[in-house]
PDB file of C-alpha atoms in Angstrom:
ATOM      1  CA  MET A  26    -117.618 106.936-151.770  1.00 43.00           C
ATOM      2  CA  LEU A  27    -120.844 106.192-153.731  1.00 47.00           C
ATOM      3  CA  PHE A  28    -119.285 105.946-157.078  1.00 46.00           C
ATOM      4  CA  ARG A  29    -116.058 103.821-156.629  1.00 48.00           C
ATOM      5  CA  SER A  30    -116.387 100.387-157.556  1.00 51.00           C
ATOM      6  CA  LYS A  31    -114.314  99.376-154.146  1.00 52.00           C
ATOM      7  CA  PHE A  32    -114.906 100.144-151.110  1.00 46.00           C
ATOM      8  CA  ASN A  33    -111.484 102.014-149.718  1.00 50.00           C
ATOM      9  CA  PRO A  34    -111.647 101.699-146.004  1.00 56.00           C
ATOM     10  CA  SER A  35    -108.555 104.097-145.394  1.00 49.00           C
ATOM     11  CA  HIS A  36    -110.269 106.660-147.435  1.00 49.00           C
ATOM     12  CA  GLU A  37    -108.931 109.444-146.171  1.00 54.00           C
ATOM     13  CA  ILE A  38    -112.142 112.897-146.172  1.00 53.00           C
ATOM     14  CA  THR A  39    -112.317 114.834-149.653  1.00 49.00           C
ATOM     15  CA  ILE A  40    -109.992 118.196-149.556  1.00 47.00           C
ATOM     16  CA  GLY A  41    -111.672 120.891-151.809  1.00 50.00           C
ATOM     17  CA  CYS A  42    -113.095 118.486-154.027  1.00 57.00           C
ATOM     18  CA  GLU A  43    -112.468 115.182-156.194  1.00 67.00           C
ATOM     19  CA  PHE A  44    -113.852 114.620-159.742  1.00 67.00           C
ATOM     20  CA  MET A  45    -114.989 111.187-161.557  1.00 76.00           C
ATOM     21  CA  ALA A  46    -117.503 110.615-164.533  1.00 82.00           C
ATOM     22  CA  LYS A  47    -119.383 107.652-165.056  1.00 83.00           C
ATOM     23  CA  ASN A  48    -120.875 105.668-168.153  1.00 88.00           C
ATOM     24  CA  ILE A  49    -124.121 104.304-167.322  1.00 88.00           C
ATOM     25  CA  GLU A  50    -126.405 103.085-170.020  1.00 90.00           C
ATOM     26  CA  ILE A  51    -130.199 104.280-170.010  1.00 88.00           C
ATOM     27  CA  LYS A  52    -132.689 103.285-172.095  1.00 84.00           C
ATOM     28  CA  ASN A  53    -129.999 101.364-174.969  1.00 85.00           C
ATOM     29  CA  ARG A  54    -127.722 104.756-174.644  1.00 84.00           C
ATOM     30  CA  ILE A  55    -124.986 105.816-173.062  1.00 86.00           C
ATOM     31  CA  VAL A  56    -125.338 108.332-170.488  1.00 85.00           C
ATOM     32  CA  ARG A  57    -122.019 110.277-169.190  1.00 82.00           C
ATOM     33  CA  ILE A  58    -122.435 111.733-165.839  1.00 82.00           C
ATOM     34  CA  GLN A  59    -119.713 113.924-164.293  1.00 78.00           C
ATOM     35  CA  ILE A  60    -119.274 113.921-160.563  1.00 76.00           C
ATOM     36  CA  TRP A  61    -118.118 116.185-158.185  1.00 74.00           C
ATOM     37  CA  ASP A  62    -117.328 114.625-154.340  1.00 68.00           C
ATOM     38  CA  THR A  63    -117.872 118.378-152.809  1.00 65.00           C
ATOM     39  CA  ALA A  64    -115.930 118.186-148.939  1.00 57.00           C
ATOM     40  CA  GLY A  65    -118.692 118.513-146.744  1.00 53.00           C
ATOM     41  CA  GLN A  66    -117.201 120.798-143.710  1.00 51.00           C
ATOM     42  CA  GLU A  67    -117.782 124.194-143.254  1.00 55.00           C
ATOM     43  CA  ALA A  68    -113.690 125.510-144.443  1.00 50.00           C
ATOM     44  CA  PHE A  69    -114.534 124.199-147.969  1.00 49.00           C
ATOM     45  CA  ARG A  70    -117.166 125.714-148.095  1.00 54.00           C
ATOM     46  CA  SER A  71    -116.559 128.431-149.999  1.00 57.00           C
ATOM     47  CA  ILE A  72    -114.252 126.717-152.322  1.00 57.00           C
ATOM     48  CA  THR A  73    -116.995 123.779-153.065  1.00 56.00           C
ATOM     49  CA  ARG A  74    -119.932 125.907-154.372  1.00 60.00           C
ATOM     50  CA  THR A  75    -118.003 126.736-157.074  1.00 62.00           C
ATOM     51  CA  TYR A  76    -118.326 123.283-158.782  1.00 60.00           C
ATOM     52  CA  TYR A  77    -122.044 122.963-158.261  1.00 65.00           C
ATOM     53  CA  LYS A  78    -123.249 125.845-159.593  1.00 69.00           C
ATOM     54  CA  SER A  79    -124.195 124.391-162.360  1.00 70.00           C
ATOM     55  CA  SER A  80    -125.221 120.987-161.686  1.00 77.00           C
ATOM     56  CA  THR A  81    -128.015 119.095-162.915  1.00 83.00           C
ATOM     57  CA  CYS A  82    -128.344 116.593-160.295  1.00 86.00           C
ATOM     58  CA  ALA A  83    -127.184 116.347-156.762  1.00 86.00           C
ATOM     59  CA  PHE A  84    -127.137 113.941-153.697  1.00 90.00           C
ATOM     60  CA  ILE A  85    -126.958 114.913-150.460  1.00 92.00           C
ATOM     61  CA  VAL A  86    -125.708 112.219-148.340  1.00 93.00           C
ATOM     62  CA  TYR A  87    -125.892 111.739-144.516  1.00 95.00           C
ATOM     63  CA  ASP A  88    -124.496 108.745-142.331  1.00 96.00           C
ATOM     64  CA  ILE A  89    -126.699 106.895-141.006  1.00 98.00           C
ATOM     65  CA  THR A  90    -125.242 105.847-138.073  1.00 98.00           C
ATOM     66  CA  ASP A  91    -124.995 109.924-136.739  1.00 96.00           C
ATOM     67  CA  LYS A  92    -127.403 112.286-135.381  1.00 97.00           C
ATOM     68  CA  LYS A  93    -124.756 115.698-136.410  1.00 95.00           C
ATOM     69  CA  SER A  94    -124.847 114.674-140.467  1.00 93.00           C
ATOM     70  CA  PHE A  95    -128.596 114.042-140.986  1.00 97.00           C
ATOM     71  CA  GLU A  96    -129.072 117.907-139.238  1.00 96.00           C
ATOM     72  CA  ASN A  97    -126.515 119.069-141.443  1.00 91.00           C
ATOM     73  CA  VAL A  98    -128.875 117.836-144.412  1.00 94.00           C
ATOM     74  CA  LEU A  99    -131.581 121.035-144.523  1.00 95.00           C
ATOM     75  CA  THR A 100    -127.925 123.575-144.535  1.00 90.00           C
ATOM     76  CA  TRP A 101    -126.764 121.861-147.722  1.00 88.00           C
ATOM     77  CA  LEU A 102    -130.401 121.321-149.347  1.00 93.00           C
ATOM     78  CA  ASN A 103    -130.616 124.929-148.907  1.00 91.00           C
ATOM     79  CA  GLU A 104    -127.449 125.789-150.275  1.00 85.00           C
ATOM     80  CA  CYS A 105    -128.708 123.239-152.846  1.00 85.00           C
ATOM     81  CA  ARG A 106    -131.387 125.099-154.417  1.00 88.00           C
ATOM     82  CA  ASP A 107    -130.057 128.718-153.451  1.00 85.00           C
ATOM     83  CA  MET A 108    -126.938 128.288-155.851  1.00 81.00           C
ATOM     84  CA  CYS A 109    -128.093 125.492-158.015  1.00 80.00           C
ATOM     85  CA  TYR A 110    -129.801 124.627-161.154  1.00 76.00           C
ATOM     86  CA  LYS A 111    -133.575 126.114-160.709  1.00 79.00           C
ATOM     87  CA  ASP A 112    -134.681 122.296-160.798  1.00 82.00           C
ATOM     88  CA  ILE A 113    -132.183 120.343-159.897  1.00 87.00           C
ATOM     89  CA  LEU A 114    -132.486 116.052-159.018  1.00 91.00           C
ATOM     90  CA  ILE A 115    -131.432 115.806-155.393  1.00 93.00           C
ATOM     91  CA  CYS A 116    -131.917 112.798-154.284  1.00 95.00           C
ATOM     92  CA  LEU A 117    -131.146 112.326-150.256  1.00 97.00           C
ATOM     93  CA  ILE A 118    -129.031 109.517-149.431  1.00 97.00           C
ATOM     94  CA  GLY A 119    -128.351 107.533-146.343  1.00 97.00           C
ATOM     95  CA  ASN A 120    -125.766 105.957-146.466  1.00 96.00           C
ATOM     96  CA  LYS A 121    -123.815 103.369-143.923  1.00 96.00           C
ATOM     97  CA  ILE A 122    -126.604 100.839-143.916  1.00 97.00           C
ATOM     98  CA  ASP A 123    -124.605  97.734-143.523  1.00 97.00           C
ATOM     99  CA  LEU A 124    -124.152  99.498-139.725  1.00 97.00           C
ATOM    100  CA  GLU A 125    -127.577  98.278-139.072  1.00 97.00           C
ATOM    101  CA  SER A 126    -126.557  97.951-135.185  1.00 97.00           C
ATOM    102  CA  LYS A 127    -125.716 101.353-134.931  1.00 98.00           C
ATOM    103  CA  ARG A 128    -127.969 103.345-137.225  1.00 98.00           C
ATOM    104  CA  VAL A 129    -128.960 106.237-135.226  1.00 98.00           C
ATOM    105  CA  ILE A 130    -131.435 107.578-137.845  1.00 98.00           C
ATOM    106  CA  SER A 131    -134.426 105.443-138.892  1.00 98.00           C
ATOM    107  CA  TYR A 132    -134.764 104.665-142.682  1.00 98.00           C
ATOM    108  CA  GLU A 133    -138.297 106.866-141.835  1.00 98.00           C
ATOM    109  CA  GLU A 134    -137.305 109.943-140.484  1.00 98.00           C
ATOM    110  CA  GLY A 135    -134.632 110.185-143.315  1.00 98.00           C
ATOM    111  CA  LYS A 136    -137.896 109.032-146.113  1.00 98.00           C
ATOM    112  CA  ASN A 137    -140.049 111.854-144.188  1.00 98.00           C
ATOM    113  CA  PHE A 138    -136.839 114.597-144.982  1.00 98.00           C
ATOM    114  CA  ALA A 139    -137.245 113.694-148.403  1.00 98.00           C
ATOM    115  CA  GLU A 140    -140.711 113.400-149.084  1.00 98.00           C
ATOM    116  CA  GLU A 141    -141.239 116.491-147.038  1.00 98.00           C
ATOM    117  CA  ASN A 142    -138.918 118.288-149.092  1.00 97.00           C
ATOM    118  CA  ASN A 143    -140.083 116.800-152.963  1.00 96.00           C
ATOM    119  CA  LEU A 144    -136.296 114.248-152.720  1.00 97.00           C
ATOM    120  CA  LEU A 145    -135.396 110.990-153.902  1.00 97.00           C
ATOM    121  CA  PHE A 146    -134.211 108.723-151.562  1.00 98.00           C
ATOM    122  CA  PHE A 147    -132.264 106.318-151.261  1.00 98.00           C
ATOM    123  CA  GLU A 148    -130.097 104.158-147.918  1.00 98.00           C
ATOM    124  CA  THR A 149    -127.154 102.571-149.497  1.00 96.00           C
ATOM    125  CA  SER A 150    -124.285 101.140-148.724  1.00 96.00           C
ATOM    126  CA  ALA A 151    -120.936 102.498-149.591  1.00 89.00           C
ATOM    127  CA  LYS A 152    -119.212  99.345-148.309  1.00 92.00           C
ATOM    128  CA  ASN A 153    -120.626  96.788-149.285  1.00 93.00           C
ATOM    129  CA  GLY A 154    -122.385  98.670-152.539  1.00 92.00           C
ATOM    130  CA  ASN A 155    -126.047  97.523-151.467  1.00 94.00           C
ATOM    131  CA  ASN A 156    -128.391 100.753-153.764  1.00 95.00           C
ATOM    132  CA  ILE A 157    -125.369 102.200-154.959  1.00 92.00           C
ATOM    133  CA  LYS A 158    -126.171 101.228-158.424  1.00 92.00           C
ATOM    134  CA  GLU A 159    -129.778 102.069-158.035  1.00 95.00           C
ATOM    135  CA  VAL A 160    -129.147 105.437-157.182  1.00 94.00           C
ATOM    136  CA  PHE A 161    -127.088 106.518-160.151  1.00 91.00           C
ATOM    137  CA  ASN A 162    -129.061 104.489-162.762  1.00 92.00           C
ATOM    138  CA  GLU A 163    -132.111 106.164-161.080  1.00 94.00           C
ATOM    139  CA  SER A 164    -131.143 109.617-160.890  1.00 92.00           C
ATOM    140  CA  ALA A 165    -129.560 109.463-164.353  1.00 90.00           C
ATOM    141  CA  SER A 166    -132.790 107.948-165.301  1.00 93.00           C
ATOM    142  CA  ILE A 167    -134.602 111.144-164.128  1.00 93.00           C
ATOM    143  CA  LEU A 168    -132.406 113.505-165.834  1.00 89.00           C
ATOM    144  CA  VAL A 169    -132.727 112.009-169.859  1.00 89.00           C
ATOM    145  CA  ASP A 170    -136.979 111.847-168.888  1.00 91.00           C
ATOM    146  CA  LYS A 171    -136.153 115.852-168.502  1.00 89.00           C
ATOM    147  CA  ILE A 172    -134.301 115.930-171.468  1.00 87.00           C
ATOM    148  CA  GLU A 173    -135.903 114.146-173.955  1.00 88.00           C
ATOM    149  CA  ASN A 174    -139.576 116.509-172.814  1.00 89.00           C
ATOM    150  CA  GLY A 175    -136.978 119.305-172.982  1.00 86.00           C
ATOM    151  CA  GLN A 176    -136.818 120.378-169.345  1.00 85.00           C
ATOM    152  CA  LEU A 177    -133.427 120.642-169.248  1.00 81.00           C
ATOM    153  CA  LYS A 178    -130.544 121.107-172.318  1.00 76.00           C
ATOM    154  CA  LEU A 179    -127.473 119.697-173.082  1.00 68.00           C
ATOM    155  CA  ASP A 180    -126.215 122.907-174.623  1.00 62.00           C
ATOM    156  CA  MET A 181    -125.313 123.877-171.226  1.00 52.00           C
ATOM    157  CA  ALA A 182    -121.431 123.987-171.080  1.00 44.00           C
ATOM    158  CA  SER A 183    -121.768 122.223-167.258  1.00 49.00           C
ATOM    159  CA  ASN A 184    -124.445 120.747-166.837  1.00 51.00           C
ATOM    160  CA  GLY A 185    -122.008 117.591-166.825  1.00 56.00           C
ATOM    161  CA  ILE A 186    -124.882 115.014-168.908  1.00 59.00           C
ATOM    162  CA  GLN A 187    -123.575 114.109-171.957  1.00 57.00           C
ATOM    163  CA  ILE A 188    -125.529 111.013-174.098  1.00 67.00           C
ATOM    164  CA  GLY A 189    -125.110 109.025-176.768  1.00 65.00           C
ATOM    165  CA  ASN A 190    -125.742 106.169-178.380  1.00 60.00           C
ATOM    166  CA  PHE A 191    -124.497 102.558-178.846  1.00 48.00           C
ATOM    167  CA  PRO A 192    -122.620 101.772-181.890  1.00 49.00           C
ATOM    168  CA  ASP A 193    -123.860  98.641-183.624  1.00 49.00           C
ATOM    169  CA  SER A 194    -121.506  95.964-184.299  1.00 43.00           C
ATOM    170  CA  GLU A 195    -120.856  97.032-187.890  1.00 42.00           C
ATOM    171  CA  GLN A 196    -120.213 100.488-186.045  1.00 41.00           C
ATOM    172  CA  ASN A 197    -117.446  98.291-184.093  1.00 43.00           C
ATOM    173  CA  GLU A 198    -115.792  96.450-186.851  1.00 46.00           C
ATOM    174  CA  ARG A 199    -115.113  99.505-189.169  1.00 41.00           C
ATOM    175  CA  LEU A 200    -113.744 100.889-185.724  1.00 40.00           C
ATOM    176  CA  ASN A 201    -111.603  98.865-184.913  1.00 44.00           C
ATOM    177  CA  LYS A 202    -110.302  98.217-188.396  1.00 46.00           C
ATOM    178  CA  LYS A 203    -108.861 101.744-188.460  1.00 44.00           C
ATOM    179  CA  LYS A 204    -107.115 101.293-185.171  1.00 45.00           C
ATOM    180  CA  LYS A 205    -103.601 100.956-186.421  1.00 47.00           C
ATOM    181  CA  LYS A 206    -100.576  98.657-185.147  1.00 50.00           C
ATOM    182  CA  CYS A 207     -98.122  99.490-183.816  1.00 50.00           C
ATOM    183  CA  CYS A 208     -95.190  98.125-183.223  1.00 44.00           C
TER     184      CYS A 208
END
């Protein structure tokens, strides 16, 4: 999985949807994003639509060693554009760059598709962590910019992002003193 800190080689396919929240530091602020990992299989499509309907960002991930997964990108892109927030930020991600010797989708092919469709483009490896942090940081930074210039409203209940400030050291001390010790 792209958002987990550890690679699990025996990870089973997602059935329906998995949820996680992640905090990222952007511009000296804490940005908390909700991540909904939806199943890519056709059998789960009707279930997963409800999870991403009001998303502000989508990661469309394909396997660079699997031509069929890349062929499905256009279907997912059209679905995102039809079902999601009208100004959704979409990132196209070619995964498994650790398997370069088995590559069937070139970097240029992925990059060209992304440029033609106005998508951010990354290549990653969930196995060794290459570019994972960059995907989250760049997309969160763009969303923060959209919030700051009024393109994205945080009052949308299910848009999947919250922004806070880092507490200063004085605030941290007060919070720690208020905590009661047990036993």
